mmCIF file of C-alpha atoms and ligand atoms in Angstrom:
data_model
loop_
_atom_site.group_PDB
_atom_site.id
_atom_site.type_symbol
_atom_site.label_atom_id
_atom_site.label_comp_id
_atom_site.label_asym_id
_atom_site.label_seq_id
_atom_site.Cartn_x
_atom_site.Cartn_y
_atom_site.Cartn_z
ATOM 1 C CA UNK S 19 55.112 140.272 147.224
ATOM 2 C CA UNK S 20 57.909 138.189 145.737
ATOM 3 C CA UNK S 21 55.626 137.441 142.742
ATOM 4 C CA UNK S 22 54.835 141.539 142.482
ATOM 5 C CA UNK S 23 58.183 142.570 142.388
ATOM 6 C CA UNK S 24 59.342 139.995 139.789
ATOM 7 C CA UNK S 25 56.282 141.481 137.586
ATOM 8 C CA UNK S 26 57.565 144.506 137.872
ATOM 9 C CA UNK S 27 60.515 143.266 137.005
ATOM 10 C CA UNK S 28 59.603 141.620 133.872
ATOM 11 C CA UNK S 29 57.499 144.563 132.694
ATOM 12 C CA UNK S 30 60.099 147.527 133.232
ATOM 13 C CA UNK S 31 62.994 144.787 131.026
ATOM 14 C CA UNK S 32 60.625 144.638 128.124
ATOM 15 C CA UNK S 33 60.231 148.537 128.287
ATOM 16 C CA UNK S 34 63.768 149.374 128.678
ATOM 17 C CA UNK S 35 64.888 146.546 126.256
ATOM 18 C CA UNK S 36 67.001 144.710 128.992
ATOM 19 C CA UNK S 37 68.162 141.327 129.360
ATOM 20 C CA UNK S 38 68.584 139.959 132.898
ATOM 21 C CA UNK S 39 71.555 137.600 133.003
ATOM 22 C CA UNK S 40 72.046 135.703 136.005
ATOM 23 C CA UNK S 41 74.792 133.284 137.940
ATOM 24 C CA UNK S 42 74.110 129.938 138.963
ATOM 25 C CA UNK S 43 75.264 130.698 142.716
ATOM 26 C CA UNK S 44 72.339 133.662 143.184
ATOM 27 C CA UNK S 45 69.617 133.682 145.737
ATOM 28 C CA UNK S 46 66.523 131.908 144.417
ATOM 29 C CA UNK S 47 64.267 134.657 143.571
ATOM 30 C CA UNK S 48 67.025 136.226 140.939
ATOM 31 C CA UNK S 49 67.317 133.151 139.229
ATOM 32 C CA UNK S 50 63.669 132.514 139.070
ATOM 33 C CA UNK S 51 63.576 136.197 137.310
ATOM 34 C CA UNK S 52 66.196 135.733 134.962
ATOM 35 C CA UNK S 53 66.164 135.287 130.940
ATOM 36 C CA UNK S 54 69.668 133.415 131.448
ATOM 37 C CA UNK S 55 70.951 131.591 133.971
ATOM 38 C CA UNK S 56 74.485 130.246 133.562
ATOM 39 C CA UNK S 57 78.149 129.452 134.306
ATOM 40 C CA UNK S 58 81.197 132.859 133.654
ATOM 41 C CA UNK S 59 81.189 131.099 130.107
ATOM 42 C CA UNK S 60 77.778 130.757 129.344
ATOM 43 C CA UNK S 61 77.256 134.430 130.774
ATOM 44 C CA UNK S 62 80.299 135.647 128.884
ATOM 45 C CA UNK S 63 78.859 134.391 125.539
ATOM 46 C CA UNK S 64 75.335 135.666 126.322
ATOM 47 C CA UNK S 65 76.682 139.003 126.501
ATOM 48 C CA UNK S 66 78.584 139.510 123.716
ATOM 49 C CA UNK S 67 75.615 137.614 121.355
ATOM 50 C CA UNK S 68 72.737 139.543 122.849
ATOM 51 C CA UNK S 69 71.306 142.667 121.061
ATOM 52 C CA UNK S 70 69.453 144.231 124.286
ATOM 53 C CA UNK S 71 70.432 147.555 124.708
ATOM 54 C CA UNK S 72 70.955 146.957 128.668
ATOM 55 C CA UNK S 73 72.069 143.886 130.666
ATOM 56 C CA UNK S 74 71.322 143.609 134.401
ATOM 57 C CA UNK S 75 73.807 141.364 135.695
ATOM 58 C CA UNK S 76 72.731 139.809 138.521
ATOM 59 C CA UNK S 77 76.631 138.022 139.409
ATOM 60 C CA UNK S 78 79.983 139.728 140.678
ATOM 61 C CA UNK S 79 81.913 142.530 139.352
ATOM 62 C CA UNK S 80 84.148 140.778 137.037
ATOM 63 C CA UNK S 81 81.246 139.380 134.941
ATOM 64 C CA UNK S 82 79.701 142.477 134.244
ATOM 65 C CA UNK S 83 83.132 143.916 133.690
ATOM 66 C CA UNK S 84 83.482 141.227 130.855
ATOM 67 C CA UNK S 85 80.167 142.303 129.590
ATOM 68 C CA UNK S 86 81.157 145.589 129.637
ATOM 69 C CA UNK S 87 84.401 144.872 127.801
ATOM 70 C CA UNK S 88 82.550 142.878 125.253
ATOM 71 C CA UNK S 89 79.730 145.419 124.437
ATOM 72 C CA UNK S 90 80.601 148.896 125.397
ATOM 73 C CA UNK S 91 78.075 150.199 123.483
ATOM 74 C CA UNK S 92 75.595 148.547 126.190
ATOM 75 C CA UNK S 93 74.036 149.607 129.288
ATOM 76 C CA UNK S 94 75.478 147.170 131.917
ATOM 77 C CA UNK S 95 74.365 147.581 135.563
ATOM 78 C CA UNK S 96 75.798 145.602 138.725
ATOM 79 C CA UNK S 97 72.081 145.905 141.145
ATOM 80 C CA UNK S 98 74.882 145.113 143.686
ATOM 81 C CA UNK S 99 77.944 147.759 143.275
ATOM 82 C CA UNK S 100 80.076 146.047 146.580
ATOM 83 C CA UNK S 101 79.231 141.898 144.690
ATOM 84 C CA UNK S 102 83.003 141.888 144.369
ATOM 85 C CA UNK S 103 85.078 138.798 144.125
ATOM 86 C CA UNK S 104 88.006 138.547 146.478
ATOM 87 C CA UNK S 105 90.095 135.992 143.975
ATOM 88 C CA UNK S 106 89.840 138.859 141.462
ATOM 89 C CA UNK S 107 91.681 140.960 143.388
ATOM 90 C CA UNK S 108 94.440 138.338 144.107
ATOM 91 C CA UNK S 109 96.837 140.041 141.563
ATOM 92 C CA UNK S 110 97.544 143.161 139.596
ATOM 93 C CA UNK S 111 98.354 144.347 136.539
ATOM 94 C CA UNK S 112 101.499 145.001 137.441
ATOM 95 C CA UNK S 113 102.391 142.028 139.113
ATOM 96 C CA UNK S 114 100.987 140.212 135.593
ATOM 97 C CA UNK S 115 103.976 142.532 133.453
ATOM 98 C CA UNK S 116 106.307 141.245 136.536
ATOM 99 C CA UNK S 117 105.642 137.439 135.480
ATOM 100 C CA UNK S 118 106.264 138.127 131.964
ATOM 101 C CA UNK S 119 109.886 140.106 132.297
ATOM 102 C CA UNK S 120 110.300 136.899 134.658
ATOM 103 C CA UNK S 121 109.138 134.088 132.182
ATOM 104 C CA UNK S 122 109.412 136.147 128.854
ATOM 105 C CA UNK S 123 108.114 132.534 126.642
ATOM 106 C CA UNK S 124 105.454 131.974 128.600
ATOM 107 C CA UNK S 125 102.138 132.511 127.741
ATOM 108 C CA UNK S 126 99.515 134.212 130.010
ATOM 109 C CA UNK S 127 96.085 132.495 130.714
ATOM 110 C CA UNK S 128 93.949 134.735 133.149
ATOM 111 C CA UNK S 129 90.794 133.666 134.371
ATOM 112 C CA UNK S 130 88.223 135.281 133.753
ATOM 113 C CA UNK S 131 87.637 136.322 137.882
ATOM 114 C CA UNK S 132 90.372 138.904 137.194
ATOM 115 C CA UNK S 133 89.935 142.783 136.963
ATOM 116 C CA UNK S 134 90.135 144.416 133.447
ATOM 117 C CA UNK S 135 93.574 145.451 134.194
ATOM 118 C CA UNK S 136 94.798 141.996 134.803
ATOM 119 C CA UNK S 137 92.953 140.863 131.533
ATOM 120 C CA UNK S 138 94.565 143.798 129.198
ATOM 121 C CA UNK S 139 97.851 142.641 130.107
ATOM 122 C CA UNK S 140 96.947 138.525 129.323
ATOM 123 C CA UNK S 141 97.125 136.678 126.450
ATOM 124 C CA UNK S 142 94.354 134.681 126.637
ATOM 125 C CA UNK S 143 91.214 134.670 129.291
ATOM 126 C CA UNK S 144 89.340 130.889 130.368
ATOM 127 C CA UNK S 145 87.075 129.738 132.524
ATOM 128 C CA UNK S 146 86.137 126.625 134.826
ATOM 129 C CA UNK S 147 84.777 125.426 131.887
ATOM 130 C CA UNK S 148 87.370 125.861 129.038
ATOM 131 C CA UNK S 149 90.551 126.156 130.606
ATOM 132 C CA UNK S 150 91.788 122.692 129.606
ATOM 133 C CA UNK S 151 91.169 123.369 125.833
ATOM 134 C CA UNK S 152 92.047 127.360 126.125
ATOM 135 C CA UNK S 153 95.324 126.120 127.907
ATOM 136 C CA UNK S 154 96.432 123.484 124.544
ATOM 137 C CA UNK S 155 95.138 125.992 122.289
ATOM 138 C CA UNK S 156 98.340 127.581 123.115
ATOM 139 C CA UNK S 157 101.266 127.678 121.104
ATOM 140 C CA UNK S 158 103.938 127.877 123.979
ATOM 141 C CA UNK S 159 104.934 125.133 126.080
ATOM 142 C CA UNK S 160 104.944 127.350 129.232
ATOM 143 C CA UNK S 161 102.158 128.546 131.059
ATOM 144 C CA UNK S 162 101.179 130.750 133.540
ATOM 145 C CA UNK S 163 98.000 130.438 135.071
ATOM 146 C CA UNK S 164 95.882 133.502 137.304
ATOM 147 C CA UNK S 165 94.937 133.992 139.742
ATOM 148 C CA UNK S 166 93.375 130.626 140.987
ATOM 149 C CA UNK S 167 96.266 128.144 141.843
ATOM 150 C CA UNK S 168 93.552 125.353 142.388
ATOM 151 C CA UNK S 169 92.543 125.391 138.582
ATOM 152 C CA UNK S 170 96.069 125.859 137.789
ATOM 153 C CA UNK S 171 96.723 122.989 139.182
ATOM 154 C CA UNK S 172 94.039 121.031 138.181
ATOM 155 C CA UNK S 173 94.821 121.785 134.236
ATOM 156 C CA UNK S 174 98.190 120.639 135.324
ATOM 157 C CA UNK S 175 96.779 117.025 135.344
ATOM 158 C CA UNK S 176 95.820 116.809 131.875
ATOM 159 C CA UNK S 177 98.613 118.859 129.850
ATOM 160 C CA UNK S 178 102.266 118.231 128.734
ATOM 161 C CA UNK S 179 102.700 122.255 129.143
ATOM 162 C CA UNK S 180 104.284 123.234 131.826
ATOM 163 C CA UNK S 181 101.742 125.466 134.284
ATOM 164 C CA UNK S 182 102.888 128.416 136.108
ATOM 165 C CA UNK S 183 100.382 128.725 138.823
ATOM 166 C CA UNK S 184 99.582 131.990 140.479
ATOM 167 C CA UNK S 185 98.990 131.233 144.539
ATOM 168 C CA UNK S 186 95.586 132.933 144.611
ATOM 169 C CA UNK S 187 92.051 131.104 145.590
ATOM 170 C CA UNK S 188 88.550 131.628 146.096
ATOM 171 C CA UNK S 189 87.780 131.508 149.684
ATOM 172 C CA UNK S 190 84.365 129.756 148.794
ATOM 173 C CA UNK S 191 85.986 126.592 147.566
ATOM 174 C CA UNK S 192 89.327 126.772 149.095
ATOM 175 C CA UNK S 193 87.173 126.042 152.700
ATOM 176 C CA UNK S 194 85.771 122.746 151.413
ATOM 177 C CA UNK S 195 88.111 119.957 153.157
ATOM 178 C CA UNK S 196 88.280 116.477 153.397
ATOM 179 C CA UNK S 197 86.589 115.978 156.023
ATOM 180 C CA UNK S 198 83.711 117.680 154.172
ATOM 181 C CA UNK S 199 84.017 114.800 151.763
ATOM 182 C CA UNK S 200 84.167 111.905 154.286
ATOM 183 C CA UNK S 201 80.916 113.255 156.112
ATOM 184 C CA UNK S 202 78.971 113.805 152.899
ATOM 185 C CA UNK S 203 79.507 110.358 151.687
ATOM 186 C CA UNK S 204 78.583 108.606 155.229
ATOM 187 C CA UNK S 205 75.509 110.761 154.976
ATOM 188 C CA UNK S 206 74.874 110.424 151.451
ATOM 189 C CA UNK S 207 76.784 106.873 150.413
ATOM 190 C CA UNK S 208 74.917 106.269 147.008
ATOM 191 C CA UNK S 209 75.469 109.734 145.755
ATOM 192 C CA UNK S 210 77.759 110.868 143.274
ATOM 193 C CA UNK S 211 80.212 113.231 144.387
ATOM 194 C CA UNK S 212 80.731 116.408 141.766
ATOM 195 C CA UNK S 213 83.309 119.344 142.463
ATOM 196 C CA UNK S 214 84.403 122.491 141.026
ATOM 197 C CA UNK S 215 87.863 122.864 139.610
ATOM 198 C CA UNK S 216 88.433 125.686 142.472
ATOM 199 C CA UNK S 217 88.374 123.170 144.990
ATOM 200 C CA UNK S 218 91.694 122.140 146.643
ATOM 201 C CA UNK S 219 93.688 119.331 144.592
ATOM 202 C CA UNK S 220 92.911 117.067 147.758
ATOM 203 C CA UNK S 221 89.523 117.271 147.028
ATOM 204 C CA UNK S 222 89.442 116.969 143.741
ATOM 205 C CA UNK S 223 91.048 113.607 144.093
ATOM 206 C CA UNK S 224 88.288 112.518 145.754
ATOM 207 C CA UNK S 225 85.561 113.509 143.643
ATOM 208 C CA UNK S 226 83.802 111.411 140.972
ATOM 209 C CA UNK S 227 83.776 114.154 138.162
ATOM 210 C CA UNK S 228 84.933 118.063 138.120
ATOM 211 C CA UNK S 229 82.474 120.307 136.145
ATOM 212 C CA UNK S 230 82.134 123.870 136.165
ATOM 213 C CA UNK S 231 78.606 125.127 137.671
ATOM 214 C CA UNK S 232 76.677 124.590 134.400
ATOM 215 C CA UNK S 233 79.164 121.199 133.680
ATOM 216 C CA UNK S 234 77.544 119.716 136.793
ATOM 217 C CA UNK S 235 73.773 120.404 135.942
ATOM 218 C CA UNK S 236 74.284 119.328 132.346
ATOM 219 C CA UNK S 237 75.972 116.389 134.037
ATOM 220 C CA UNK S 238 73.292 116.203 136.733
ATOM 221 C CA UNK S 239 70.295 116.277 133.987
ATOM 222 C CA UNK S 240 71.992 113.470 131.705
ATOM 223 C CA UNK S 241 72.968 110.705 134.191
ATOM 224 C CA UNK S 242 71.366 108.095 135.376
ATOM 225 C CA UNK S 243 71.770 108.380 139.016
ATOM 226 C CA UNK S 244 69.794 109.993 141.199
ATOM 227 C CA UNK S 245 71.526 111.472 144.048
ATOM 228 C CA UNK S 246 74.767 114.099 143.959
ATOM 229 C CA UNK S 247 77.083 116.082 146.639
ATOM 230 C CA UNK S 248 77.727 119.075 144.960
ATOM 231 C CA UNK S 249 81.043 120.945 146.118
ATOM 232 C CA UNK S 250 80.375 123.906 145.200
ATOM 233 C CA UNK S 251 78.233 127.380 146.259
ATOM 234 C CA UNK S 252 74.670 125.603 147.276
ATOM 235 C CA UNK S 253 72.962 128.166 145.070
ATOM 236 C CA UNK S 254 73.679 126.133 142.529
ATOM 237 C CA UNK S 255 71.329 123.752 143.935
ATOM 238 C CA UNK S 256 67.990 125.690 142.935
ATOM 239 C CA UNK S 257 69.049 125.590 139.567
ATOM 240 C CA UNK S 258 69.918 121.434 139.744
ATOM 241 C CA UNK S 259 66.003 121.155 141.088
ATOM 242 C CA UNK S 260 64.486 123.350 138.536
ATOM 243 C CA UNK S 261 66.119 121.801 135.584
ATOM 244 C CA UNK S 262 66.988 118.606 136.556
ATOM 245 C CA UNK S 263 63.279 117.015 138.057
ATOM 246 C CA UNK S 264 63.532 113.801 139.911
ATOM 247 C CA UNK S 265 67.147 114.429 141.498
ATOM 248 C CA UNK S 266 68.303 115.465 144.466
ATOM 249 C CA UNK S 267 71.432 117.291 145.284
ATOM 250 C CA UNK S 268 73.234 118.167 148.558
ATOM 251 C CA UNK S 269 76.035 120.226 149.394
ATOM 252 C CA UNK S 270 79.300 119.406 150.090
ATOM 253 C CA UNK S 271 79.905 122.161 152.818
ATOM 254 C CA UNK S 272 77.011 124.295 154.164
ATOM 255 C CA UNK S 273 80.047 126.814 154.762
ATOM 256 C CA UNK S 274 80.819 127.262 151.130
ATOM 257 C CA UNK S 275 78.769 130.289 150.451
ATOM 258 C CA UNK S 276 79.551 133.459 148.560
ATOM 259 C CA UNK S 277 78.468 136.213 150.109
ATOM 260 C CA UNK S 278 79.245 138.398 147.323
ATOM 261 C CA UNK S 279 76.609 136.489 145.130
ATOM 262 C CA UNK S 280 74.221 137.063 147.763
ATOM 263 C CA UNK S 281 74.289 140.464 147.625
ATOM 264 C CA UNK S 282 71.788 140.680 144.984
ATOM 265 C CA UNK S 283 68.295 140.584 145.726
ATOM 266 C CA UNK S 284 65.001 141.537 143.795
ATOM 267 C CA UNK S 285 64.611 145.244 145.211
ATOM 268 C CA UNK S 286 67.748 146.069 143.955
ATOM 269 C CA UNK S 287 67.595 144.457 140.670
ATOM 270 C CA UNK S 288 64.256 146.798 140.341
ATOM 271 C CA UNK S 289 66.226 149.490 141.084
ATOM 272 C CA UNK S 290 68.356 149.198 139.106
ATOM 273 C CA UNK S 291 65.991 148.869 136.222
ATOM 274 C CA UNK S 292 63.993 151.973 137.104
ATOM 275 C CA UNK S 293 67.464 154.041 137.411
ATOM 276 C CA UNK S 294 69.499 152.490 135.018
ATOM 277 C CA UNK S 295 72.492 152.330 137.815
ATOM 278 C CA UNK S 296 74.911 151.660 138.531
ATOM 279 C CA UNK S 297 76.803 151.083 135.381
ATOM 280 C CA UNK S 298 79.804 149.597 135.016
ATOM 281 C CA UNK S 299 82.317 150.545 132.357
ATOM 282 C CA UNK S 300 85.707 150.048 131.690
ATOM 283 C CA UNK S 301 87.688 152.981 130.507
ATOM 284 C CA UNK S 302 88.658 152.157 126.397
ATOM 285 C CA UNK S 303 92.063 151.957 126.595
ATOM 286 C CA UNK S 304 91.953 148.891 129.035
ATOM 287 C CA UNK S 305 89.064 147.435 127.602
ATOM 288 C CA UNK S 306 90.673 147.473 124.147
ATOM 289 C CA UNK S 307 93.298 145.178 125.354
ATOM 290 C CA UNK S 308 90.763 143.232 127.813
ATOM 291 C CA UNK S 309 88.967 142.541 124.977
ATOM 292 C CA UNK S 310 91.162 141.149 122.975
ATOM 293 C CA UNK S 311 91.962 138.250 125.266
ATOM 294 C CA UNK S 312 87.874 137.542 126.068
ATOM 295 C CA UNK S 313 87.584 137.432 122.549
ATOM 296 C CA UNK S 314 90.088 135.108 121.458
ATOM 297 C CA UNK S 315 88.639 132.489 124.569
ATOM 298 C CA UNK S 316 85.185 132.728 122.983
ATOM 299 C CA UNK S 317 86.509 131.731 119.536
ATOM 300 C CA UNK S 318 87.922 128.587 121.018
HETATM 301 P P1 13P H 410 81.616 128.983 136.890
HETATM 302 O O1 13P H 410 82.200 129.645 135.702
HETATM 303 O O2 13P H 410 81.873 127.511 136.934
HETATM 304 O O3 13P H 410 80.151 129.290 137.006
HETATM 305 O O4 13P H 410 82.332 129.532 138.194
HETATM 306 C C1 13P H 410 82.328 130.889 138.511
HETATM 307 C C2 13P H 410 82.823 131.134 139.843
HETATM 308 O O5 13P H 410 82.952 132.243 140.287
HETATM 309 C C3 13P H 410 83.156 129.967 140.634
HETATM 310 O O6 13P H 410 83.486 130.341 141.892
HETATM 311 FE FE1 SF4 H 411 84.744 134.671 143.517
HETATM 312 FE FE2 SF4 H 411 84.733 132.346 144.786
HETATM 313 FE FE3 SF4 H 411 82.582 133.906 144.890
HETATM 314 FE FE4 SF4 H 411 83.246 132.623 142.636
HETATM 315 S S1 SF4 H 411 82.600 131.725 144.558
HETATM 316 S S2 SF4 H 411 82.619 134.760 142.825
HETATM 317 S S3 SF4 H 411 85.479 132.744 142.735
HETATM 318 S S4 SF4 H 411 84.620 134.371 145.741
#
């Protein structure tokens, strides 16, 4: 059934000229129907470098936002309308123009798990995996960071700037504790211990290396070790087995799952296909400042 649907799939993309782009945290059978599967930055780039007419994005609502943003001019469909990310909606536009009549030097770095709004009225956008380098790109010495205070904080580590962290979090990561840590490594004491930068600074401290979702498979696929805790969303861990043969990954927390992400399934990415809904767009003058700040992260 599984293997009908995803033929279906397959056939009604190469008739409609669409490019399926897909998260690393999504259910199994969406990654195993996607032409990309990636991390926000990965996703990001595929979208504004590929010349399909529509992109099914198979993710939450900020990243086909972002691919909206990027190519207007595209079809983009959400097969899940409600995949919404809670940290995205941690701030507001107008709390962003707040901050800056506050701290009128700083510069504004918004992640990229931020409405449109919040991204029209940023500088600069990152991700998990650029926010280091996006961050010293930067001209000013002062910071502020949004929504997630965790990466905020982490960046903090590495930087002479000062960061200005906003106190917003994703739920996912923000649940892993320490305990999690101390009863993954009793169960798994040879294994390597990778986190995401939205974990809690706590946890960080105890991990071996921080990567974003596509950092730790890259990382996963290149060592020489064979076993890793991943703290992270598990779905991730498909992707680890697929491209990374011979290792074996475990999860940090069983209760670190996004349900958003697993709101997408195969019936509704056909769906989607066959109706070409539902689209997202971003009204132009929004995404004409949005853009602005995506593109000037992807140049970096
Ligand atoms: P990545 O960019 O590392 O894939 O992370 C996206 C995300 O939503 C993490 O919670
Ligand atoms: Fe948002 Fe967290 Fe889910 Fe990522 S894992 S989409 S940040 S709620």
């Amino acid at each position: 059934m599984v293997q009908d649907i995803s033929g279906m799939i397959h056939t009604l993309a190469e008739e409609k000229d669409a490019v399926i782009l897909v998260h690393n945290y999504q259910i199994p059978e969406v990654q195993d129907v996607a032409d990309i599967v990636g991390d926000s930055l990965e996703l990001a780039r595929a979208a504004a470098d590929l010349s399909a007419e529509v992109i099914v994005f198979c993710g939450v609502d900020f990243m086909a936002e972002t691919a909206a943003i990027l190519s207007p001019e595209k079809t983009v469909l959400l097969p899940a309308p409600d995949a919404h990310c809670p940290m995205a909606g941690m701030i507001t536009g107008g709390e962003v123009r707040t901050l800056r009549e506050r701290f009128p030097d700083a510069a504004v770095v918004a992640y990229v798990n931020t409405t449109a709004e919040v991204k029209a009225e940023s500088d600069i956008c990152c991700t998990s995996a650029n926010a280091l380098k996006v961050v010293e790109s930067l001209d000013e010495t002062q910071v502020i960071m949004l929504p997630d205070r965790n990466l905020a904080r982490y960046v903090a580590r590495f930087t002479k700037q000062e960061i200005l962290p906003w106190e917003g979090y994703c739920y996912v990561h923000d649940r892993i504790i320490i305990e999690d840590v101390r009863r993954a490594r009793a169960d798994h004491p040879y294994a390597e211990l990778l986190v995401h930068p939205e974990c809690r600074p706590e946890v960080i401290d105890l991990a071996d290396h921080v990567h974003s979702t596509s950092g730790m498979i890259r990382h996963i696929c290149a060592s020489d070790k064979g076993e890793f805790i991943i703290g992270t969303e598990p779905g991730i861990i498909h992707q680890i087995e697929k491209r990374c043969p011979g290792k074996h990954a475990y999860p940090l927390s069983e209760k670190a799952i996004c349900i958003n992400m697993k709101k997408t399934g195969l019936e509704n990415v056909l769906r989607s296909l066959e109706s070409l809904t539902p689209r997202v767009t971003v009204p132009d003058e929004v995404a004409v400042r949005a853009r602005v700040a995506i593109e000037r992260m992807l140049r970096i």
